[in-house]
XYZ file of C-alpha atoms in Angstrom:
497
model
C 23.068 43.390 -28.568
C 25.971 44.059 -26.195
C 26.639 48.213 -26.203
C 30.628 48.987 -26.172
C 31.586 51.045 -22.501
C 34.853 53.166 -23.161
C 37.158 53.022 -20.267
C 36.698 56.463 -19.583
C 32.660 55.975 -18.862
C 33.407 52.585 -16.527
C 36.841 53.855 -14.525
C 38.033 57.144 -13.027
C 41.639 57.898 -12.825
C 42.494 58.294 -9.459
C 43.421 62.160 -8.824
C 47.350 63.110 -8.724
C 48.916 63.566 -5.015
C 50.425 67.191 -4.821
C 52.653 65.451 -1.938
C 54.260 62.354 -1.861
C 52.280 61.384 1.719
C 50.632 58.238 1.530
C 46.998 57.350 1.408
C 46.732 54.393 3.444
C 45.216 53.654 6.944
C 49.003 53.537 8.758
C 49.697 57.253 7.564
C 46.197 58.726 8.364
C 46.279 56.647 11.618
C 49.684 57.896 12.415
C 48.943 61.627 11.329
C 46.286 61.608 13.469
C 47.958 60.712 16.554
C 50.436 62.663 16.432
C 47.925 65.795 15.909
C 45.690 64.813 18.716
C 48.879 64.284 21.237
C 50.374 67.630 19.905
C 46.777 69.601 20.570
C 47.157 67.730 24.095
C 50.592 69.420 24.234
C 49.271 72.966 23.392
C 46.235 72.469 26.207
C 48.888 72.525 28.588
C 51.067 75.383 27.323
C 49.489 77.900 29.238
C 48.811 76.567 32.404
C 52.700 76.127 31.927
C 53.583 79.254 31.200
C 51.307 81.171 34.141
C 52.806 78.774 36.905
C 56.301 80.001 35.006
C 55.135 83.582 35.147
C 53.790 83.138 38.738
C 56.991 81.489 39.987
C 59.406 84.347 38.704
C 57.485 87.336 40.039
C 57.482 85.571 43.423
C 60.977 84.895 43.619
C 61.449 88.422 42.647
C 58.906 89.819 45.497
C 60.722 87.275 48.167
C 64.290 89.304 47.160
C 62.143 92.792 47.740
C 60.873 91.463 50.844
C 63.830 90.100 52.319
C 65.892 93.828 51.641
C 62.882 95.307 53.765
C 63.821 93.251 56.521
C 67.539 94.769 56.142
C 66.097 97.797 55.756
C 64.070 97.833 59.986
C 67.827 98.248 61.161
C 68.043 101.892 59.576
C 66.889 104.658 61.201
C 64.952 105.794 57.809
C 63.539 102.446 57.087
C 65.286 102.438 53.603
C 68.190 100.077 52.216
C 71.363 101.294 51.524
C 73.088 101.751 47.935
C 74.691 98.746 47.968
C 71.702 96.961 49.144
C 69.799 98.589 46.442
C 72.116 97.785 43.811
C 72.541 94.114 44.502
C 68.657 94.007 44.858
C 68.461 95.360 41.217
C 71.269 93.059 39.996
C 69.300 89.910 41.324
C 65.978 90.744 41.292
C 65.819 93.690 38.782
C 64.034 95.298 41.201
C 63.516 99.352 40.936
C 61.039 100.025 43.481
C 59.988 98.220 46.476
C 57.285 99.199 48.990
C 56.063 96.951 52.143
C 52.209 97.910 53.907
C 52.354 97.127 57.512
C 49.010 98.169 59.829
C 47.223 100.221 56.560
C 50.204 102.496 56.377
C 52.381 101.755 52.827
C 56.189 102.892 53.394
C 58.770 102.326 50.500
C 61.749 100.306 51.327
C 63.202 101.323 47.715
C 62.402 104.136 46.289
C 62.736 104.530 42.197
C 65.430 106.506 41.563
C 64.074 108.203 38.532
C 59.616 108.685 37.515
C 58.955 105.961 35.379
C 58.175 106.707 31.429
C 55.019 104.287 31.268
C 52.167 103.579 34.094
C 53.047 99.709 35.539
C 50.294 97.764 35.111
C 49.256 95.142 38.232
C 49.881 91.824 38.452
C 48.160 90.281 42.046
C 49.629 87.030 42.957
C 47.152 87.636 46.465
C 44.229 86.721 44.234
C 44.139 85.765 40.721
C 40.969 83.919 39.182
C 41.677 81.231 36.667
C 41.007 83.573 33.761
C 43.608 85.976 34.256
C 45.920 83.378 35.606
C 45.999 82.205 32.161
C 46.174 85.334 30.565
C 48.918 86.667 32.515
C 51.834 85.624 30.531
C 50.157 86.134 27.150
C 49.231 89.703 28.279
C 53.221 90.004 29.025
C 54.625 89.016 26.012
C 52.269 90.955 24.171
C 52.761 94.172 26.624
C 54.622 97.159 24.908
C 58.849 97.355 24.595
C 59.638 99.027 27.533
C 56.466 98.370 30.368
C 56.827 98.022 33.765
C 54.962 95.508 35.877
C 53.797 96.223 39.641
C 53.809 92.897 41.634
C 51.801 92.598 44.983
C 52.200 89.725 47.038
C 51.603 88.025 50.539
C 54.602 88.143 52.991
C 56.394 85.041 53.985
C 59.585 86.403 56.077
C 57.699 89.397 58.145
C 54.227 90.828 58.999
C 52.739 92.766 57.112
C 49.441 92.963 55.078
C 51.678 93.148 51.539
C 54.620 93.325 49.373
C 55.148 95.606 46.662
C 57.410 95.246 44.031
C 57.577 97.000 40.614
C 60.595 95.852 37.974
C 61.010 96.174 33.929
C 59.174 93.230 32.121
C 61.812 92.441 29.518
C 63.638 89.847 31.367
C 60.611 88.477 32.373
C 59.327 88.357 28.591
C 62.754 87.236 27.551
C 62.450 84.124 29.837
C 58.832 83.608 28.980
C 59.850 83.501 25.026
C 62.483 80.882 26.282
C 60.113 79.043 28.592
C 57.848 78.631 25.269
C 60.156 77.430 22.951
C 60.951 74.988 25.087
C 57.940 73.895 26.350
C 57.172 73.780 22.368
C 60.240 71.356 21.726
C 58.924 69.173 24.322
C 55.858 69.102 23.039
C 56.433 68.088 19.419
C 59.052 65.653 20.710
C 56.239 63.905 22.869
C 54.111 64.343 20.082
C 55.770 62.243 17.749
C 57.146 59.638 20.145
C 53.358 58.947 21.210
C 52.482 59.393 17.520
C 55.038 56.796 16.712
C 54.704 54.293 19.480
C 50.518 54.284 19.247
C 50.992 54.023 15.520
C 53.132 50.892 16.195
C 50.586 49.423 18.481
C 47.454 49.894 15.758
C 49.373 49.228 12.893
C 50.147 45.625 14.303
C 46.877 44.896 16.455
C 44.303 46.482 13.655
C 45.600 48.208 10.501
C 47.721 45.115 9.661
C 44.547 42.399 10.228
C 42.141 44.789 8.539
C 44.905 45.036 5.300
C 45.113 40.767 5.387
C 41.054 40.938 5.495
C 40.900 43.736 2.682
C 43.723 41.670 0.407
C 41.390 38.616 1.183
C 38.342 40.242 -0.360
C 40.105 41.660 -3.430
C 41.377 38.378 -4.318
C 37.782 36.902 -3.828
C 36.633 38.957 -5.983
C 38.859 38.933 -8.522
C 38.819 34.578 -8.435
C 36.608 33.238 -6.508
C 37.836 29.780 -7.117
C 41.283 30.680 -6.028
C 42.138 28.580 -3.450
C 44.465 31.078 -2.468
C 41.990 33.887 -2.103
C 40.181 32.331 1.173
C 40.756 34.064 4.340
C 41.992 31.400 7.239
C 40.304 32.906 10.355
C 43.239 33.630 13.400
C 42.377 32.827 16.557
C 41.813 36.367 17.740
C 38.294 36.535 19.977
C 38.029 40.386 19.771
C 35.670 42.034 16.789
C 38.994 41.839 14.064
C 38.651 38.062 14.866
C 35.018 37.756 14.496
C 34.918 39.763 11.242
C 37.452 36.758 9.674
C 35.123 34.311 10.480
C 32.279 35.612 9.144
C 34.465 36.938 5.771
C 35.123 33.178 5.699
C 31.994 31.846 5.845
C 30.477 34.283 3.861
C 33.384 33.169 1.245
C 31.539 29.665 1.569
C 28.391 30.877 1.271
C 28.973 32.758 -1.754
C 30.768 29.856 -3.058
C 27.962 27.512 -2.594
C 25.829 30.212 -4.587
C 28.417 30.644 -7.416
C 28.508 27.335 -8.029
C 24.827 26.704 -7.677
C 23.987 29.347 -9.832
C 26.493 27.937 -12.391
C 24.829 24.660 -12.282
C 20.956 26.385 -12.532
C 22.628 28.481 -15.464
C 23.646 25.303 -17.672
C 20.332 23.570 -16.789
C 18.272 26.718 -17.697
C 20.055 26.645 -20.941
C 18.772 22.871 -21.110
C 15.759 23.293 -20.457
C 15.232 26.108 -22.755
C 15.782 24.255 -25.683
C 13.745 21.224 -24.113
C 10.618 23.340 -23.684
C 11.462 24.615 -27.143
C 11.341 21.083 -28.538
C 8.845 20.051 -26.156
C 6.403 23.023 -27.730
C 6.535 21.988 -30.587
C 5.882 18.342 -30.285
C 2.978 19.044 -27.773
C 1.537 21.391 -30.682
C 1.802 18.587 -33.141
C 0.109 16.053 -30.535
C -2.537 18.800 -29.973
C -3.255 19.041 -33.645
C -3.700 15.067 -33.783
C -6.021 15.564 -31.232
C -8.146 17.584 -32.902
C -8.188 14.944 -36.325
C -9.397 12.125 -33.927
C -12.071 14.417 -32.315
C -13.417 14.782 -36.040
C -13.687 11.160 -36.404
C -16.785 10.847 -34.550
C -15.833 7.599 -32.778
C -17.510 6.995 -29.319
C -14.577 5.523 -27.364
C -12.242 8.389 -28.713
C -14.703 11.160 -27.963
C -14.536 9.504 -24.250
C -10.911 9.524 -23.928
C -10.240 12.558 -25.636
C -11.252 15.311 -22.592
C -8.538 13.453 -20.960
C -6.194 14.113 -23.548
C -6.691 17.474 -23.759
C -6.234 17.961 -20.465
C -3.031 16.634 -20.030
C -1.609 18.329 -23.393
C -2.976 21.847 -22.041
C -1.284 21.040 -18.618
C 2.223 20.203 -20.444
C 1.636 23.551 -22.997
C 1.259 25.608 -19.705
C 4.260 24.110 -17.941
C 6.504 24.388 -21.048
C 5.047 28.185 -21.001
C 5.436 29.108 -17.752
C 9.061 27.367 -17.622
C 9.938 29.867 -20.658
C 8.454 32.656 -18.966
C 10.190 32.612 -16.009
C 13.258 31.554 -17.558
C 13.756 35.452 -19.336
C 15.339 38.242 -17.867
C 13.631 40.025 -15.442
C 10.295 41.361 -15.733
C 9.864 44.688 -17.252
C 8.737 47.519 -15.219
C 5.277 47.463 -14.651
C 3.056 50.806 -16.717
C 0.542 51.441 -13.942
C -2.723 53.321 -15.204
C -6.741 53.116 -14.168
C -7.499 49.526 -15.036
C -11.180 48.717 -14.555
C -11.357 45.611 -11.973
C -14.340 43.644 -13.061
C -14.025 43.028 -17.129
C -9.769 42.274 -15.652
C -11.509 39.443 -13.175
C -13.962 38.378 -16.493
C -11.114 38.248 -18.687
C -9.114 36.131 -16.660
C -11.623 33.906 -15.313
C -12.328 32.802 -18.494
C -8.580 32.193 -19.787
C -7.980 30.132 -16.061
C -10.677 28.048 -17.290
C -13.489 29.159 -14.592
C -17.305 28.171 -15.513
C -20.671 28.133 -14.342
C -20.687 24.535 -14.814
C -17.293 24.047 -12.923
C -15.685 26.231 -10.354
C -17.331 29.921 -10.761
C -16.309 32.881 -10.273
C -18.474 34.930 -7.832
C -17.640 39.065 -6.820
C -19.249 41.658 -5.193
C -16.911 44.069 -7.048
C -18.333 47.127 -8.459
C -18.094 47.708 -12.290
C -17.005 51.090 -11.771
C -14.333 50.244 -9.622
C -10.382 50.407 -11.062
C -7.148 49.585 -9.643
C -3.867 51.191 -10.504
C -2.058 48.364 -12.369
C -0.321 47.544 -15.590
C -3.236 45.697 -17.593
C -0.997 42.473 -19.041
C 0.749 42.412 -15.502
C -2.242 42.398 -13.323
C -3.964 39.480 -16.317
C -1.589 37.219 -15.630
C -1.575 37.618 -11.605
C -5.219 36.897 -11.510
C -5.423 34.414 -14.328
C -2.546 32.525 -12.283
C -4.276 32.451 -8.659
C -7.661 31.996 -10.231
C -6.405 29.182 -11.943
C -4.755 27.732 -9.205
C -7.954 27.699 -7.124
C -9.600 25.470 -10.090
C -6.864 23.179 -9.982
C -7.279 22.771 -6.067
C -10.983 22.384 -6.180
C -10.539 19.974 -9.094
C -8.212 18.165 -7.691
C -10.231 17.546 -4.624
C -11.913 13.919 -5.132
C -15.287 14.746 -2.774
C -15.845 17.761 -5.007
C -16.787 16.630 -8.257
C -14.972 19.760 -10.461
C -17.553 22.343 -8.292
C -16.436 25.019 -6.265
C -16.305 28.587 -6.665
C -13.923 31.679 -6.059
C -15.250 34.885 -4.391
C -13.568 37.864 -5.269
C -13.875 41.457 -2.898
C -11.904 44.846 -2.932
C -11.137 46.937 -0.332
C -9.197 50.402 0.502
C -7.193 49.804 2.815
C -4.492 53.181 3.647
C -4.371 54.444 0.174
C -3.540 51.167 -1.690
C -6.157 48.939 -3.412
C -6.139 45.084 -1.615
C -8.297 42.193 -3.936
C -9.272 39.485 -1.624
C -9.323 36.016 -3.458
C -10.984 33.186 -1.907
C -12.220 29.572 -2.926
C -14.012 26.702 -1.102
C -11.369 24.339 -2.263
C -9.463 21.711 0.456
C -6.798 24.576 0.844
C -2.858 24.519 1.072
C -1.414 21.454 1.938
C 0.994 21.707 4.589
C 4.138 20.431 3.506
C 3.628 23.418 0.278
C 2.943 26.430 2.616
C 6.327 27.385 3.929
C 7.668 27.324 -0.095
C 4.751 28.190 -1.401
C 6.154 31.212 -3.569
C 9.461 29.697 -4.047
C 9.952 28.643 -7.656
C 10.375 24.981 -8.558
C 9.647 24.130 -5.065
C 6.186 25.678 -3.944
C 3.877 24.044 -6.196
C 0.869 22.491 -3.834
C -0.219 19.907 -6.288
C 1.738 17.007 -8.486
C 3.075 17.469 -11.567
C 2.987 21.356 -10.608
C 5.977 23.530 -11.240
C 5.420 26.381 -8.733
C 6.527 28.747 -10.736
C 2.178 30.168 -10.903
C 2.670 31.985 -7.515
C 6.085 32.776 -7.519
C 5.535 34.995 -10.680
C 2.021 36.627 -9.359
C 4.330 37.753 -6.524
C 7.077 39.382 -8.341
C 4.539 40.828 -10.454
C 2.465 42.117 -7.404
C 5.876 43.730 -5.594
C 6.712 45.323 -8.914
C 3.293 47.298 -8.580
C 4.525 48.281 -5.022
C 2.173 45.567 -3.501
C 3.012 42.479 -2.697
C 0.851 38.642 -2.991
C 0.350 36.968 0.562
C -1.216 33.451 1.938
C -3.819 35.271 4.738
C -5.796 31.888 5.470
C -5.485 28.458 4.521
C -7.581 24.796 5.873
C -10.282 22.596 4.769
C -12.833 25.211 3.710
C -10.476 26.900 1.368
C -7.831 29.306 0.871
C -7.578 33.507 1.230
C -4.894 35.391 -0.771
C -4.466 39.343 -0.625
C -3.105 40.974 -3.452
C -2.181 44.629 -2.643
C -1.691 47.033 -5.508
C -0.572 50.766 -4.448
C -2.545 53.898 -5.170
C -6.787 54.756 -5.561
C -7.383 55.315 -9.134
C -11.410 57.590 -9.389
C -13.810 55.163 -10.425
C -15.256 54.892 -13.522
C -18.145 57.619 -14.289
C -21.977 56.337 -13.641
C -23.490 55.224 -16.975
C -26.197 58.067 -17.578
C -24.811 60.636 -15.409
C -24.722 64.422 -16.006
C -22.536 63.791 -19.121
C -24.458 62.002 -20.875
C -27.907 64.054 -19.536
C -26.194 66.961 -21.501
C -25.305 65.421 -24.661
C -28.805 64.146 -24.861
């Protein structure tokens, strides 16, 4: 029964943009760069601004210190009017003061108190911190401050310079000096956006859109010519990545079209075995008239018969089997180990006449399995060891299987091993392939290769430990511990009775 999917349970509508900026790799790539150049930009902003800041106060302490060289000619030590007044026209200087041998003397004195305290900016020593902070801690500085600039000398001796001027021109500037710098910085910003976005887009983002378009139209048609990927001849990782798109393109290919080809014969085969079934259960059923007839020579051949109709019932079988969907998931629960190893012993064909079965396994002991599942593991690998030792001409049909368990780190492994002329070497590397692993003639392989997928579906897994002339060792690992079974007689049973 195929179940109907609405469109709305099998596809998502993509959400709605809010702006029309586009999704792709070449806009996020280009966004990006510009972002990271701009936050470059803004690293250097203030650095910028204190050597600005630093500049300006020194030019304006050089004017102060030049008028107190004017100012040794007069008999006071001070600058004249004029002097003053062009000093406050250039430099906007309104008081300036020169230290010379510990003693401070003012060379301009302010004219008027000032309204606010200046605060001190040292261009004699300034750490990094508040070299940064300086012009920040100006433009943020109340309408009206005054700032009180020391300095070394350059033009006369002395141990300092002393300057104190209004701040607004100097905040004025600094708001210029930013704005600028800001222009210049989203103007780099976007011409390094643009030119690194030209350089991906055609090195990267362009051959990783060719390799995505390549995919999508593999996928869509696979036998679409069109929809292979020619490799360039680039040598860097976008070049590798087309070659292996393109062989993996062949590869998949190859698989497609083998699987198409296993598909129609599985259908074949199908009805075949279906056929075939019936025809062997028909042949079977002569069989068993001529065994009633009592007649010597058919009573001889007839074992031989048999035989070879139960071999071609259990290849059309296990050809069916395996030809289903996948196997269901196992239902793990306690399973006691020795009646499952009885069980299937008997339906593998084991005897005490023929091959037996021989275990040291405890009755009590269980295994965490699904029941059917772990039947037809152990009926297949027991039965396989009959085949082997029957199949050996020194042997005469005898042989036996030992069966152990073990704990091994919380998981349950069953130790299978027979006496028979083991694995032959040209089966071992396939040997739990389908189709191809079977170890004896006429074999499909299929026996092991379902015992495995069975055994990983418990969490386990089926594995080839030994294999040579005195027989073969399998391990079949099942997860989990299950209790064992309660002693027969035990204090249940004491109080009941």
């Amino acid at each position: 029964m195929v179940e109907t999917v609405s469109p709305s349970e099998t596809e998502t509508a993509p959400p709605r943009k809010r702006f029309p900026w586009p999704g792709g790799l070449s806009a996020r790539l280009l966004l990006f760069t510009a972002v990271v150049v701009a936050f470059g930009g803004l690293l250097i902003l203030p650095p910028a601004l204190a050597s600005y800041e630093e500049q300006w106060l020194l030019d304006r302490v050089r004017a102060g210190e030049l008028a107190s060289t004017i100012a040794e000619s007069d008999p006071e030590l001070r600058v004249s009017d004029a002097v003053a007044n062009q000093l406050f026209d250039q430099a906007g200087a309104v008081t300036v003061a020169v230290q010379v041998d510990g003693a401070r003397r003012l060379v301009l004195p302010p004219k008027q108190p000032f309204e606010t305290t200046p605060y001190l900016v040292d261009l004699r020593r300034q750490n990094p911190g508040s070299w940064l902070a300086a012009p920040f801690f100006t433009l943020t500085s109340p309408k009206g401050s005054m700032v009180r600039v020391m300095a070394e000398p350059r033009y006369r001796k002395a141990e300092f310079v002393e300057v104190v001027l209004p701040d607004a021109p100097l905040k004025a500037k600094l708001v210029g000096q930013l704005w600028q710098l800001a222009g210049v910085t989203l103007f780099v910003a976007g011409l390094a956006g643009v030119l690194v976005y030209a350089f991906l887009n055609i090195f990267l983002v362009r051959p990783m859109q060719r390799i995505t378009r390549a995919m999508e139209a593999f996928r869509g048609d696979p036998d679409d010519p069109a929809a292979r990927l020619v490799p360039s001849n680039r040598r860097d990782e976008i070049g590798r990545a087309e070659l292996e798109l393109d062989r993996m393109q062949a590869d998949l290919l190859a698989a497609l079209a083998s699987k198409a080809r296993l598909a129609a014969l599985g259908e074949a085969v199908a009805k075949i075995n279906h056929d075939l079934r019936n025809m062997l259960t028909s042949a079977q059923m002569a069989s068993d008239r001529l065994a009633a007839l009592g007649d010597p020579k058919v009573a001889q051949a007839l074992p031989r018969l048999e035989r070879a109709l139960d071999r071609a019932i259990t290849l059309a079988s296990d050809v069916m089997a395996y030809g289903k969907s996948k196997e269901p998931a196992p239902v793990a629960r306690p399973t006691p180990l020795r009646p499952a190893l009885d069980m299937a012993a008997e339906d593998a064909g084991l005897s005490a006449q023929g091959v037996a079965l021989e275990t040291v396994v405890d009755p009590r002991e269980q295994v965490l399995a699904d029941p059917d599942q772990l039947h037809r593991i152990l009926t297949n690998l027991l039965r396989n060891a009959r085949e082997a030792i029957e199949g050996a001409p020194d042997r005469g049909g005898k042989g036996k299987v030992f069966v152990e368990l073990r704990r091994v780190d919380g998981g349950s492994v069953l130790r299978l091993s027979d006496d028979g002329p083991g694995v032959p070497e040209r089966a071992r590397t396939n040997l739990f392939q389908p189709f191809v692993g079977s170890a004896r003639r006429g074999g499909t392989g299929l026996g092991l290769a379902i015992a495995r997928e069975l055994a990983q579906g418990h969490g386990g897994d089926l594995i080839l430990v030994e294999t040579g002339p005195g027989g073969s060792v399998f391990d079949l690992t099942l997860a989990g511990v299950p209790e064992p079974l309660p002693e027969p007689g035990g204090r249940a049973d004491t109080a009941a009775g």
